[in-house]
């Protein structure tokens, strides 16, 4: 194990389980309604796996299909099995479900160093599913495992960052296309970006400062970037279909970023402005924001509602 990397079992946790997932201070009426709707959408995401046999928009179907094979995919496979317990919920199943999640946290922290890149990312996605379930449940006598959940998430993300030698879970590059990548490589990079977006949105609603390793040091003036790629690319059923879609509409494959002013800016335009006007507020404004919103909305998937709500939430 590299110097400085610790397993959760090596850490001293509080004798009493402290609640870390605290809702941010109540907002004014209009903003609070937006925040409440964001929470409702977030809480619905795990139900996609439970009830509808589909994937939440931060988890690719190929990843779910491969969860019974490959290094480090066991946590996701176990998560999908555990979710079946929630179909008919009762006090007894809730207690057993959350005890199993705590056991999963301990298992992950004892094994994550042996996971490959895909396994580490799938584990992060798994932990976010548990995190969303905990947020949806609120504080109950059964789910008092905030410290274990957040500590596990922190060490796994920290290892992913260490291997990728980057300063945050988000790539420093804003190039959403990543020319030359295969379909599998693109799925990994796009999944990674979507996890970053999910973290940033959750952090708008609850205090996540404890998970400092997960913090995405985004680009100056951008709240969320890069935004998720088009639905047609993300939901392609095969590499052939993905390539066809990639070449069918190359002009709309560029990435977008959501600015602090609520504008949607093309990342190519943002990078050019950053070079020509470093430090200028005009870097994060766009004369084409209206057109950009229309273009991005035309191709958005299930993440779209969350992005739109996040754009409407006052900072």
CSV table of N, CA and C in Angstrom, one decimal, residues 83-248:
chain,number,residue,atom,x,y,z
A,83,UNK,N,-30.4,-4.2,-3.2
A,83,UNK,CA,-31.5,-3.3,-3.6
A,83,UNK,C,-32.8,-4.1,-3.7
A,84,UNK,N,-32.7,-5.4,-4.0
A,84,UNK,CA,-33.9,-6.2,-4.1
A,84,UNK,C,-34.6,-6.3,-2.7
A,85,UNK,N,-33.9,-6.1,-1.7
A,85,UNK,CA,-34.5,-6.1,-0.3
A,85,UNK,C,-35.5,-5.0,-0.1
A,86,UNK,N,-35.3,-3.9,-0.9
A,86,UNK,CA,-36.1,-2.7,-0.7
A,86,UNK,C,-37.5,-2.7,-1.4
A,87,UNK,N,-37.7,-3.8,-2.2
A,87,UNK,CA,-39.0,-3.9,-3.0
A,87,UNK,C,-40.1,-3.9,-2.0
A,88,UNK,N,-40.0,-4.7,-1.0
A,88,UNK,CA,-41.1,-4.8,0.1
A,88,UNK,C,-40.4,-4.4,1.4
A,89,UNK,N,-40.5,-3.1,1.7
A,89,UNK,CA,-39.7,-2.6,2.8
A,89,UNK,C,-40.5,-2.8,4.1
A,90,UNK,N,-39.8,-3.1,5.2
A,90,UNK,CA,-40.3,-3.2,6.5
A,90,UNK,C,-39.2,-2.9,7.5
A,91,UNK,N,-39.6,-2.7,8.8
A,91,UNK,CA,-38.6,-2.4,9.8
A,91,UNK,C,-37.4,-3.4,9.8
A,92,UNK,N,-37.8,-4.7,9.7
A,92,UNK,CA,-36.8,-5.7,9.7
A,92,UNK,C,-35.9,-5.7,8.6
A,93,UNK,N,-36.4,-5.5,7.4
A,93,UNK,CA,-35.6,-5.4,6.2
A,93,UNK,C,-34.7,-4.2,6.2
A,94,UNK,N,-35.2,-3.1,6.7
A,94,UNK,CA,-34.4,-1.8,6.7
A,94,UNK,C,-33.2,-2.0,7.6
A,95,UNK,N,-33.4,-2.7,8.8
A,95,UNK,CA,-32.3,-2.9,9.7
A,95,UNK,C,-31.2,-3.8,9.0
A,96,UNK,N,-31.7,-4.9,8.4
A,96,UNK,CA,-30.8,-5.8,7.8
A,96,UNK,C,-30.1,-5.1,6.6
A,97,UNK,N,-30.8,-4.4,5.8
A,97,UNK,CA,-30.2,-3.7,4.7
A,97,UNK,C,-29.1,-2.8,5.1
A,98,UNK,N,-29.3,-1.9,6.1
A,98,UNK,CA,-28.2,-1.0,6.5
A,98,UNK,C,-27.1,-1.7,7.2
A,99,UNK,N,-27.3,-2.8,7.9
A,99,UNK,CA,-26.2,-3.6,8.5
A,99,UNK,C,-25.4,-4.1,7.4
A,100,UNK,N,-26.0,-4.6,6.3
A,100,UNK,CA,-25.3,-5.1,5.2
A,100,UNK,C,-24.4,-4.0,4.5
A,101,UNK,N,-25.0,-2.8,4.4
A,101,UNK,CA,-24.2,-1.7,3.8
A,101,UNK,C,-23.0,-1.4,4.6
A,102,UNK,N,-23.1,-1.5,5.9
A,102,UNK,CA,-21.9,-1.2,6.8
A,102,UNK,C,-20.9,-2.3,6.5
A,103,UNK,N,-21.4,-3.6,6.4
A,103,UNK,CA,-20.4,-4.7,6.1
A,103,UNK,C,-19.8,-4.5,4.8
A,104,UNK,N,-20.5,-4.0,3.8
A,104,UNK,CA,-20.0,-3.7,2.5
A,104,UNK,C,-18.9,-2.6,2.6
A,105,UNK,N,-19.1,-1.6,3.4
A,105,UNK,CA,-18.1,-0.5,3.5
A,105,UNK,C,-16.8,-1.2,4.1
A,106,UNK,N,-16.9,-2.0,5.1
A,106,UNK,CA,-15.7,-2.7,5.6
A,106,UNK,C,-15.0,-3.6,4.6
A,107,UNK,N,-15.8,-4.3,3.8
A,107,UNK,CA,-15.3,-5.2,2.7
A,107,UNK,C,-14.6,-4.3,1.7
A,108,UNK,N,-15.2,-3.2,1.3
A,108,UNK,CA,-14.6,-2.4,0.2
A,108,UNK,C,-13.2,-1.9,0.7
A,109,UNK,N,-13.2,-1.4,1.9
A,109,UNK,CA,-11.9,-0.8,2.4
A,109,UNK,C,-10.8,-1.8,2.6
A,110,UNK,N,-11.2,-3.1,2.7
A,110,UNK,CA,-10.1,-4.1,2.8
A,110,UNK,C,-9.7,-4.6,1.5
A,111,UNK,N,-10.4,-4.2,0.4
A,111,UNK,CA,-10.1,-4.8,-0.9
A,111,UNK,C,-9.8,-3.8,-2.0
A,112,UNK,N,-10.2,-2.5,-1.8
A,112,UNK,CA,-10.2,-1.6,-2.9
A,112,UNK,C,-8.8,-1.4,-3.6
A,113,UNK,N,-7.7,-1.6,-2.8
A,113,UNK,CA,-6.4,-1.4,-3.4
A,113,UNK,C,-6.1,-2.4,-4.5
A,114,UNK,N,-6.9,-3.5,-4.6
A,114,UNK,CA,-6.6,-4.5,-5.7
A,114,UNK,C,-7.5,-4.3,-6.9
A,115,UNK,N,-8.4,-3.3,-6.8
A,115,UNK,CA,-9.4,-3.0,-7.9
A,115,UNK,C,-8.6,-2.3,-9.1
A,116,UNK,N,-9.1,-2.5,-10.3
A,116,UNK,CA,-8.6,-1.8,-11.4
A,116,UNK,C,-9.4,-0.5,-11.5
A,117,UNK,N,-9.1,0.3,-12.6
A,117,UNK,CA,-9.7,1.6,-12.7
A,117,UNK,C,-11.2,1.5,-12.8
A,118,UNK,N,-11.7,0.5,-13.6
A,118,UNK,CA,-13.1,0.4,-13.8
A,118,UNK,C,-13.8,-0.1,-12.5
A,119,UNK,N,-13.1,-0.9,-11.7
A,119,UNK,CA,-13.6,-1.4,-10.5
A,119,UNK,C,-13.7,-0.3,-9.4
A,120,UNK,N,-12.7,0.6,-9.4
A,120,UNK,CA,-12.7,1.7,-8.5
A,120,UNK,C,-13.8,2.6,-8.8
A,121,UNK,N,-14.0,2.9,-10.1
A,121,UNK,CA,-15.1,3.9,-10.4
A,121,UNK,C,-16.5,3.2,-10.2
A,122,UNK,N,-16.6,1.9,-10.4
A,122,UNK,CA,-17.9,1.3,-10.1
A,122,UNK,C,-18.2,1.3,-8.6
A,123,UNK,N,-17.1,1.2,-7.8
A,123,UNK,CA,-17.3,1.2,-6.4
A,123,UNK,C,-17.7,2.6,-5.9
A,124,UNK,N,-17.2,3.6,-6.5
A,124,UNK,CA,-17.6,5.0,-6.2
A,124,UNK,C,-19.1,5.2,-6.6
A,125,UNK,N,-19.5,4.7,-7.7
A,125,UNK,CA,-20.9,4.8,-8.2
A,125,UNK,C,-21.8,4.0,-7.2
A,126,UNK,N,-21.3,2.9,-6.7
A,126,UNK,CA,-22.1,2.1,-5.7
A,126,UNK,C,-22.3,2.9,-4.4
A,127,UNK,N,-21.2,3.5,-4.0
A,127,UNK,CA,-21.3,4.3,-2.7
A,127,UNK,C,-22.2,5.5,-2.9
A,128,UNK,N,-22.3,6.0,-4.1
A,128,UNK,CA,-23.2,7.1,-4.3
A,128,UNK,C,-24.6,6.6,-4.2
A,129,UNK,N,-24.9,5.4,-4.7
A,129,UNK,CA,-26.2,4.8,-4.6
A,129,UNK,C,-26.6,4.7,-3.1
A,130,UNK,N,-25.7,4.2,-2.3
A,130,UNK,CA,-26.0,4.1,-0.9
A,130,UNK,C,-26.2,5.5,-0.3
A,131,UNK,N,-25.4,6.4,-0.7
A,131,UNK,CA,-25.5,7.8,-0.2
A,131,UNK,C,-26.9,8.4,-0.5
A,132,UNK,N,-27.4,8.2,-1.7
A,132,UNK,CA,-28.7,8.7,-2.1
A,132,UNK,C,-29.8,8.0,-1.3
A,133,UNK,N,-29.6,6.7,-1.1
A,133,UNK,CA,-30.6,6.0,-0.3
A,133,UNK,C,-30.7,6.5,1.2
A,134,UNK,N,-29.5,6.8,1.7
A,134,UNK,CA,-29.4,7.4,3.1
A,134,UNK,C,-30.1,8.7,3.1
A,135,UNK,N,-29.8,9.6,2.1
A,135,UNK,CA,-30.4,10.9,2.1
A,135,UNK,C,-31.9,10.8,2.0
A,136,UNK,N,-32.4,9.9,1.1
A,136,UNK,CA,-33.9,9.7,1.0
A,136,UNK,C,-34.5,9.2,2.2
A,137,UNK,N,-33.9,8.4,3.0
A,137,UNK,CA,-34.4,7.8,4.2
A,137,UNK,C,-34.5,8.9,5.4
A,138,UNK,N,-33.6,9.8,5.3
A,138,UNK,CA,-33.4,10.7,6.4
A,138,UNK,C,-32.7,10.0,7.5
A,139,UNK,N,-32.7,10.6,8.7
A,139,UNK,CA,-32.0,9.9,9.9
A,139,UNK,C,-32.9,9.0,10.5
A,140,UNK,N,-32.5,7.7,10.5
A,140,UNK,CA,-33.3,6.7,11.2
A,140,UNK,C,-32.4,5.9,12.1
A,141,UNK,N,-33.0,5.1,13.0
A,141,UNK,CA,-32.2,4.3,13.9
A,141,UNK,C,-31.3,3.2,13.2
A,142,UNK,N,-31.7,2.9,12.0
A,142,UNK,CA,-31.0,1.8,11.3
A,142,UNK,C,-29.9,2.3,10.4
A,143,UNK,N,-29.9,3.6,9.9
A,143,UNK,CA,-28.9,4.0,8.9
A,143,UNK,C,-27.9,4.9,9.5
A,144,UNK,N,-27.5,4.7,10.7
A,144,UNK,CA,-26.5,5.6,11.4
A,144,UNK,C,-25.1,5.2,11.0
A,145,UNK,N,-24.8,5.3,9.7
A,145,UNK,CA,-23.5,4.8,9.2
A,145,UNK,C,-22.8,5.9,8.4
A,146,UNK,N,-23.2,7.2,8.6
A,146,UNK,CA,-22.6,8.3,7.8
A,146,UNK,C,-21.1,8.3,7.8
A,147,UNK,N,-20.5,8.1,8.9
A,147,UNK,CA,-19.0,8.2,9.0
A,147,UNK,C,-18.4,7.1,8.2
A,148,UNK,N,-18.9,5.9,8.2
A,148,UNK,CA,-18.4,4.8,7.4
A,148,UNK,C,-18.6,5.0,6.0
A,149,UNK,N,-19.8,5.4,5.6
A,149,UNK,CA,-20.0,5.7,4.1
A,149,UNK,C,-19.1,6.7,3.6
A,150,UNK,N,-19.0,7.9,4.3
A,150,UNK,CA,-18.2,9.0,3.7
A,150,UNK,C,-16.7,8.7,3.8
A,151,UNK,N,-16.3,8.0,4.8
A,151,UNK,CA,-14.9,7.6,4.9
A,151,UNK,C,-14.5,6.6,3.8
A,152,UNK,N,-15.4,5.7,3.5
A,152,UNK,CA,-15.1,4.7,2.5
A,152,UNK,C,-15.1,5.4,1.1
A,153,UNK,N,-16.0,6.3,0.9
A,153,UNK,CA,-16.0,7.0,-0.4
A,153,UNK,C,-14.8,7.8,-0.5
A,154,UNK,N,-14.3,8.5,0.6
A,154,UNK,CA,-13.1,9.3,0.5
A,154,UNK,C,-11.8,8.5,0.1
A,155,UNK,N,-11.7,7.3,0.8
A,155,UNK,CA,-10.4,6.6,0.5
A,155,UNK,C,-10.5,5.9,-0.9
A,156,UNK,N,-11.6,5.5,-1.4
A,156,UNK,CA,-11.7,5.0,-2.7
A,156,UNK,C,-11.5,6.0,-3.8
A,157,UNK,N,-12.1,7.2,-3.6
A,157,UNK,CA,-11.8,8.3,-4.6
A,157,UNK,C,-10.4,8.7,-4.5
A,158,UNK,N,-9.8,8.8,-3.3
A,158,UNK,CA,-8.4,9.1,-3.1
A,158,UNK,C,-7.5,8.2,-3.9
A,159,UNK,N,-7.8,6.9,-3.9
A,159,UNK,CA,-7.0,6.0,-4.6
A,159,UNK,C,-7.2,6.2,-6.1
A,160,UNK,N,-8.4,6.4,-6.6
A,160,UNK,CA,-8.6,6.7,-8.0
A,160,UNK,C,-7.8,7.9,-8.4
A,161,UNK,N,-7.9,9.0,-7.6
A,161,UNK,CA,-7.1,10.2,-7.9
A,161,UNK,C,-5.6,9.9,-8.0
A,162,UNK,N,-5.1,9.1,-7.0
A,162,UNK,CA,-3.7,8.8,-7.0
A,162,UNK,C,-3.2,8.1,-8.2
A,163,UNK,N,-4.0,7.1,-8.7
A,163,UNK,CA,-3.6,6.4,-9.9
A,163,UNK,C,-3.7,7.2,-11.1
A,164,UNK,N,-4.6,8.1,-11.2
A,164,UNK,CA,-4.8,9.0,-12.4
A,164,UNK,C,-3.9,10.2,-12.3
A,165,UNK,N,-3.3,10.4,-11.1
A,165,UNK,CA,-2.4,11.5,-10.9
A,165,UNK,C,-3.0,12.8,-11.3
A,166,UNK,N,-4.2,13.1,-10.8
A,166,UNK,CA,-4.9,14.3,-11.1
A,166,UNK,C,-5.3,14.9,-9.7
A,167,UNK,N,-5.6,16.2,-9.7
A,167,UNK,CA,-5.8,16.9,-8.5
A,167,UNK,C,-7.3,16.8,-8.0
A,168,UNK,N,-8.2,16.3,-8.8
A,168,UNK,CA,-9.5,16.1,-8.4
A,168,UNK,C,-10.1,14.9,-9.2
A,169,UNK,N,-11.3,14.5,-8.8
A,169,UNK,CA,-12.0,13.4,-9.5
A,169,UNK,C,-12.3,13.8,-10.9
A,170,UNK,N,-12.5,15.1,-11.1
A,170,UNK,CA,-12.8,15.7,-12.5
A,170,UNK,C,-11.5,15.8,-13.2
A,171,UNK,N,-11.5,15.5,-14.5
A,171,UNK,CA,-10.3,15.7,-15.4
A,171,UNK,C,-10.0,17.2,-15.5
A,172,UNK,N,-8.7,17.5,-15.5
A,172,UNK,CA,-8.4,18.9,-15.7
A,172,UNK,C,-8.8,19.4,-17.1
A,173,UNK,N,-8.7,18.5,-18.0
A,173,UNK,CA,-9.1,18.8,-19.4
A,173,UNK,C,-10.6,18.9,-19.5
A,174,UNK,N,-11.1,19.9,-20.3
A,174,UNK,CA,-12.5,20.0,-20.5
A,174,UNK,C,-12.9,19.4,-21.8
A,175,UNK,N,-12.1,18.6,-22.4
A,175,UNK,CA,-12.3,18.0,-23.7
A,175,UNK,C,-13.3,16.8,-23.5
A,176,UNK,N,-14.5,17.0,-23.8
A,176,UNK,CA,-15.5,16.0,-23.6
A,176,UNK,C,-15.5,14.9,-24.6
A,177,UNK,N,-14.9,15.1,-25.8
A,177,UNK,CA,-14.8,14.1,-26.8
A,177,UNK,C,-13.7,13.2,-26.7
A,178,UNK,N,-12.5,13.6,-26.1
A,178,UNK,CA,-11.4,12.8,-25.9
A,178,UNK,C,-11.1,12.0,-27.2
A,179,UNK,N,-10.6,12.7,-28.3
A,179,UNK,CA,-10.4,12.0,-29.5
A,179,UNK,C,-9.5,10.8,-29.4
A,180,UNK,N,-9.8,9.7,-30.1
A,180,UNK,CA,-9.0,8.5,-30.1
A,180,UNK,C,-9.4,7.5,-29.1
A,181,UNK,N,-10.3,7.8,-28.3
A,181,UNK,CA,-10.8,6.8,-27.3
A,181,UNK,C,-11.7,5.7,-27.9
A,182,UNK,N,-11.6,4.5,-27.4
A,182,UNK,CA,-12.5,3.5,-27.8
A,182,UNK,C,-13.8,3.7,-27.1
A,183,UNK,N,-14.8,2.9,-27.5
A,183,UNK,CA,-16.2,3.1,-26.8
A,183,UNK,C,-16.0,2.8,-25.3
A,184,UNK,N,-15.3,1.7,-25.0
A,184,UNK,CA,-15.2,1.4,-23.6
A,184,UNK,C,-14.5,2.5,-22.8
A,185,UNK,N,-13.4,3.1,-23.4
A,185,UNK,CA,-12.7,4.1,-22.7
A,185,UNK,C,-13.5,5.4,-22.6
A,186,UNK,N,-14.4,5.7,-23.6
A,186,UNK,CA,-15.2,6.8,-23.6
A,186,UNK,C,-16.3,6.6,-22.5
A,187,UNK,N,-16.8,5.4,-22.4
A,187,UNK,CA,-17.8,5.1,-21.3
A,187,UNK,C,-17.2,5.4,-19.9
A,188,UNK,N,-16.0,5.0,-19.7
A,188,UNK,CA,-15.3,5.2,-18.5
A,188,UNK,C,-15.2,6.7,-18.2
A,189,UNK,N,-14.7,7.5,-19.2
A,189,UNK,CA,-14.4,8.9,-19.0
A,189,UNK,C,-15.8,9.6,-18.8
A,190,UNK,N,-16.8,9.3,-19.5
A,190,UNK,CA,-18.1,9.9,-19.4
A,190,UNK,C,-18.7,9.6,-18.1
A,191,UNK,N,-18.6,8.3,-17.6
A,191,UNK,CA,-19.1,7.9,-16.3
A,191,UNK,C,-18.5,8.7,-15.2
A,192,UNK,N,-17.2,8.9,-15.4
A,192,UNK,CA,-16.4,9.7,-14.4
A,192,UNK,C,-16.9,11.1,-14.3
A,193,UNK,N,-17.1,11.7,-15.5
A,193,UNK,CA,-17.6,13.1,-15.5
A,193,UNK,C,-19.0,13.2,-14.8
A,194,UNK,N,-19.8,12.2,-15.1
A,194,UNK,CA,-21.2,12.2,-14.6
A,194,UNK,C,-21.2,12.0,-13.0
A,195,UNK,N,-20.3,11.2,-12.5
A,195,UNK,CA,-20.1,11.1,-11.1
A,195,UNK,C,-19.7,12.4,-10.5
A,196,UNK,N,-18.8,13.1,-11.1
A,196,UNK,CA,-18.4,14.5,-10.6
A,196,UNK,C,-19.6,15.4,-10.6
A,197,UNK,N,-20.4,15.4,-11.7
A,197,UNK,CA,-21.6,16.3,-11.7
A,197,UNK,C,-22.6,15.9,-10.6
A,198,UNK,N,-22.8,14.6,-10.3
A,198,UNK,CA,-23.6,14.1,-9.3
A,198,UNK,C,-23.1,14.6,-7.9
A,199,UNK,N,-21.8,14.5,-7.7
A,199,UNK,CA,-21.3,15.0,-6.4
A,199,UNK,C,-21.6,16.5,-6.2
A,200,UNK,N,-21.3,17.3,-7.3
A,200,UNK,CA,-21.5,18.7,-7.1
A,200,UNK,C,-23.0,19.0,-6.8
A,201,UNK,N,-23.9,18.3,-7.5
A,201,UNK,CA,-25.3,18.6,-7.2
A,201,UNK,C,-25.7,18.2,-5.8
A,202,UNK,N,-25.3,17.0,-5.4
A,202,UNK,CA,-25.6,16.6,-4.0
A,202,UNK,C,-25.0,17.6,-3.0
A,203,UNK,N,-23.8,18.1,-3.3
A,203,UNK,CA,-23.2,19.1,-2.4
A,203,UNK,C,-23.9,20.4,-2.3
A,204,UNK,N,-24.8,20.7,-3.3
A,204,UNK,CA,-25.6,21.9,-3.2
A,204,UNK,C,-26.7,21.7,-2.2
A,205,UNK,N,-27.1,20.5,-1.8
A,205,UNK,CA,-28.2,20.2,-0.9
A,205,UNK,C,-27.7,19.8,0.5
A,206,UNK,N,-26.6,19.1,0.6
A,206,UNK,CA,-26.1,18.6,1.9
A,206,UNK,C,-24.7,19.0,2.0
A,207,UNK,N,-24.2,19.1,3.2
A,207,UNK,CA,-22.8,19.4,3.5
A,207,UNK,C,-21.9,18.2,3.2
A,208,UNK,N,-21.1,18.3,2.2
A,208,UNK,CA,-20.2,17.1,1.9
A,208,UNK,C,-18.7,17.5,2.0
A,209,UNK,N,-18.5,18.5,2.8
A,209,UNK,CA,-17.1,19.0,3.0
A,209,UNK,C,-16.2,17.9,3.6
A,210,UNK,N,-16.8,16.9,4.3
A,210,UNK,CA,-16.0,15.9,4.9
A,210,UNK,C,-15.3,15.0,3.9
A,211,UNK,N,-15.9,14.9,2.7
A,211,UNK,CA,-15.4,14.1,1.6
A,211,UNK,C,-14.5,15.0,0.8
A,212,UNK,N,-13.4,15.5,1.4
A,212,UNK,CA,-12.6,16.5,0.6
A,212,UNK,C,-11.9,15.8,-0.6
A,213,UNK,N,-11.6,14.5,-0.5
A,213,UNK,CA,-11.0,13.9,-1.7
A,213,UNK,C,-11.9,13.8,-2.9
A,214,UNK,N,-13.2,13.9,-2.6
A,214,UNK,CA,-14.2,13.9,-3.7
A,214,UNK,C,-14.4,15.3,-4.4
A,215,UNK,N,-13.9,16.3,-3.7
A,215,UNK,CA,-14.2,17.7,-4.2
A,215,UNK,C,-13.6,17.9,-5.6
A,216,UNK,N,-14.4,18.4,-6.4
A,216,UNK,CA,-14.0,18.7,-7.8
A,216,UNK,C,-13.7,20.1,-7.9
A,217,UNK,N,-12.4,20.4,-8.1
A,217,UNK,CA,-11.9,21.8,-8.2
A,217,UNK,C,-12.2,22.2,-9.6
A,218,UNK,N,-13.4,22.6,-9.9
A,218,UNK,CA,-13.8,22.9,-11.3
A,218,UNK,C,-13.1,24.2,-11.8
A,219,UNK,N,-13.4,24.5,-13.0
A,219,UNK,CA,-12.8,25.7,-13.7
A,219,UNK,C,-13.4,26.9,-13.1
A,220,UNK,N,-12.6,28.0,-13.0
A,220,UNK,CA,-13.1,29.3,-12.5
A,220,UNK,C,-14.4,29.7,-13.2
A,221,UNK,N,-15.4,30.1,-12.4
A,221,UNK,CA,-16.6,30.6,-13.0
A,221,UNK,C,-17.6,29.6,-13.4
A,222,UNK,N,-17.3,28.3,-13.4
A,222,UNK,CA,-18.2,27.2,-13.9
A,222,UNK,C,-18.7,26.5,-12.7
A,223,UNK,N,-20.0,26.3,-12.6
A,223,UNK,CA,-20.6,25.5,-11.5
A,223,UNK,C,-20.5,24.0,-11.8
A,224,UNK,N,-20.9,23.7,-13.0
A,224,UNK,CA,-20.9,22.3,-13.5
A,224,UNK,C,-20.3,22.2,-14.8
A,225,UNK,N,-19.3,21.4,-15.0
A,225,UNK,CA,-18.6,21.2,-16.3
A,225,UNK,C,-17.6,20.0,-16.2
A,226,UNK,N,-17.5,19.3,-17.3
A,226,UNK,CA,-18.4,19.3,-18.5
A,226,UNK,C,-19.8,18.7,-18.2
A,227,UNK,N,-20.8,19.3,-18.8
A,227,UNK,CA,-22.1,18.7,-18.6
A,227,UNK,C,-22.2,17.3,-19.3
A,228,UNK,N,-23.2,16.5,-18.9
A,228,UNK,CA,-23.2,15.1,-19.6
A,228,UNK,C,-23.4,15.2,-21.1
A,229,UNK,N,-22.8,14.2,-21.7
A,229,UNK,CA,-22.9,14.1,-23.2
A,229,UNK,C,-24.3,13.8,-23.6
A,230,UNK,N,-24.5,13.9,-24.9
A,230,UNK,CA,-25.8,13.6,-25.5
A,230,UNK,C,-26.3,12.2,-25.2
A,231,UNK,N,-27.7,12.2,-25.0
A,231,UNK,CA,-28.3,10.9,-24.7
A,231,UNK,C,-28.0,9.8,-25.8
A,232,UNK,N,-28.0,10.3,-27.0
A,232,UNK,CA,-27.8,9.3,-28.1
A,232,UNK,C,-26.4,8.6,-28.0
A,233,UNK,N,-25.4,9.4,-27.5
A,233,UNK,CA,-24.1,8.8,-27.3
A,233,UNK,C,-24.1,7.9,-26.1
A,234,UNK,N,-24.6,8.4,-25.0
A,234,UNK,CA,-24.6,7.7,-23.7
A,234,UNK,C,-25.4,6.4,-23.8
A,235,UNK,N,-26.5,6.4,-24.5
A,235,UNK,CA,-27.4,5.2,-24.5
A,235,UNK,C,-27.2,4.3,-25.7
A,236,UNK,N,-26.1,4.6,-26.5
A,236,UNK,CA,-25.8,3.7,-27.6
A,236,UNK,C,-25.6,2.2,-27.1
A,237,UNK,N,-26.3,1.3,-27.8
A,237,UNK,CA,-26.3,-0.1,-27.4
A,237,UNK,C,-25.0,-0.9,-27.8
A,238,UNK,N,-24.2,-0.3,-28.7
A,238,UNK,CA,-23.1,-1.0,-29.2
A,238,UNK,C,-22.0,0.0,-29.6
A,239,UNK,N,-20.8,-0.4,-29.8
A,239,UNK,CA,-19.8,0.5,-30.3
A,239,UNK,C,-20.1,1.0,-31.7
A,240,UNK,N,-20.7,0.1,-32.5
A,240,UNK,CA,-21.0,0.5,-33.9
A,240,UNK,C,-22.0,1.6,-33.8
A,241,UNK,N,-23.1,1.5,-33.0
A,241,UNK,CA,-24.1,2.5,-32.9
A,241,UNK,C,-23.5,3.8,-32.3
A,242,UNK,N,-22.6,3.7,-31.4
A,242,UNK,CA,-21.9,4.9,-30.8
A,242,UNK,C,-21.1,5.6,-31.8
A,243,UNK,N,-20.4,4.9,-32.6
A,243,UNK,CA,-19.6,5.5,-33.7
A,243,UNK,C,-20.4,6.2,-34.7
A,244,UNK,N,-21.5,5.5,-35.1
A,244,UNK,CA,-22.5,6.1,-36.0
A,244,UNK,C,-23.0,7.4,-35.5
A,245,UNK,N,-23.4,7.4,-34.3
A,245,UNK,CA,-23.9,8.7,-33.6
A,245,UNK,C,-22.9,9.7,-33.5
A,246,UNK,N,-21.7,9.3,-33.2
A,246,UNK,CA,-20.5,10.3,-33.1
A,246,UNK,C,-20.3,11.0,-34.4
A,247,UNK,N,-20.3,10.3,-35.5
A,247,UNK,CA,-20.0,10.8,-36.8
A,247,UNK,C,-21.3,11.5,-37.4
A,248,UNK,N,-22.5,11.1,-37.0
A,248,UNK,CA,-23.7,11.6,-37.6
A,248,UNK,C,-23.9,13.1,-37.3
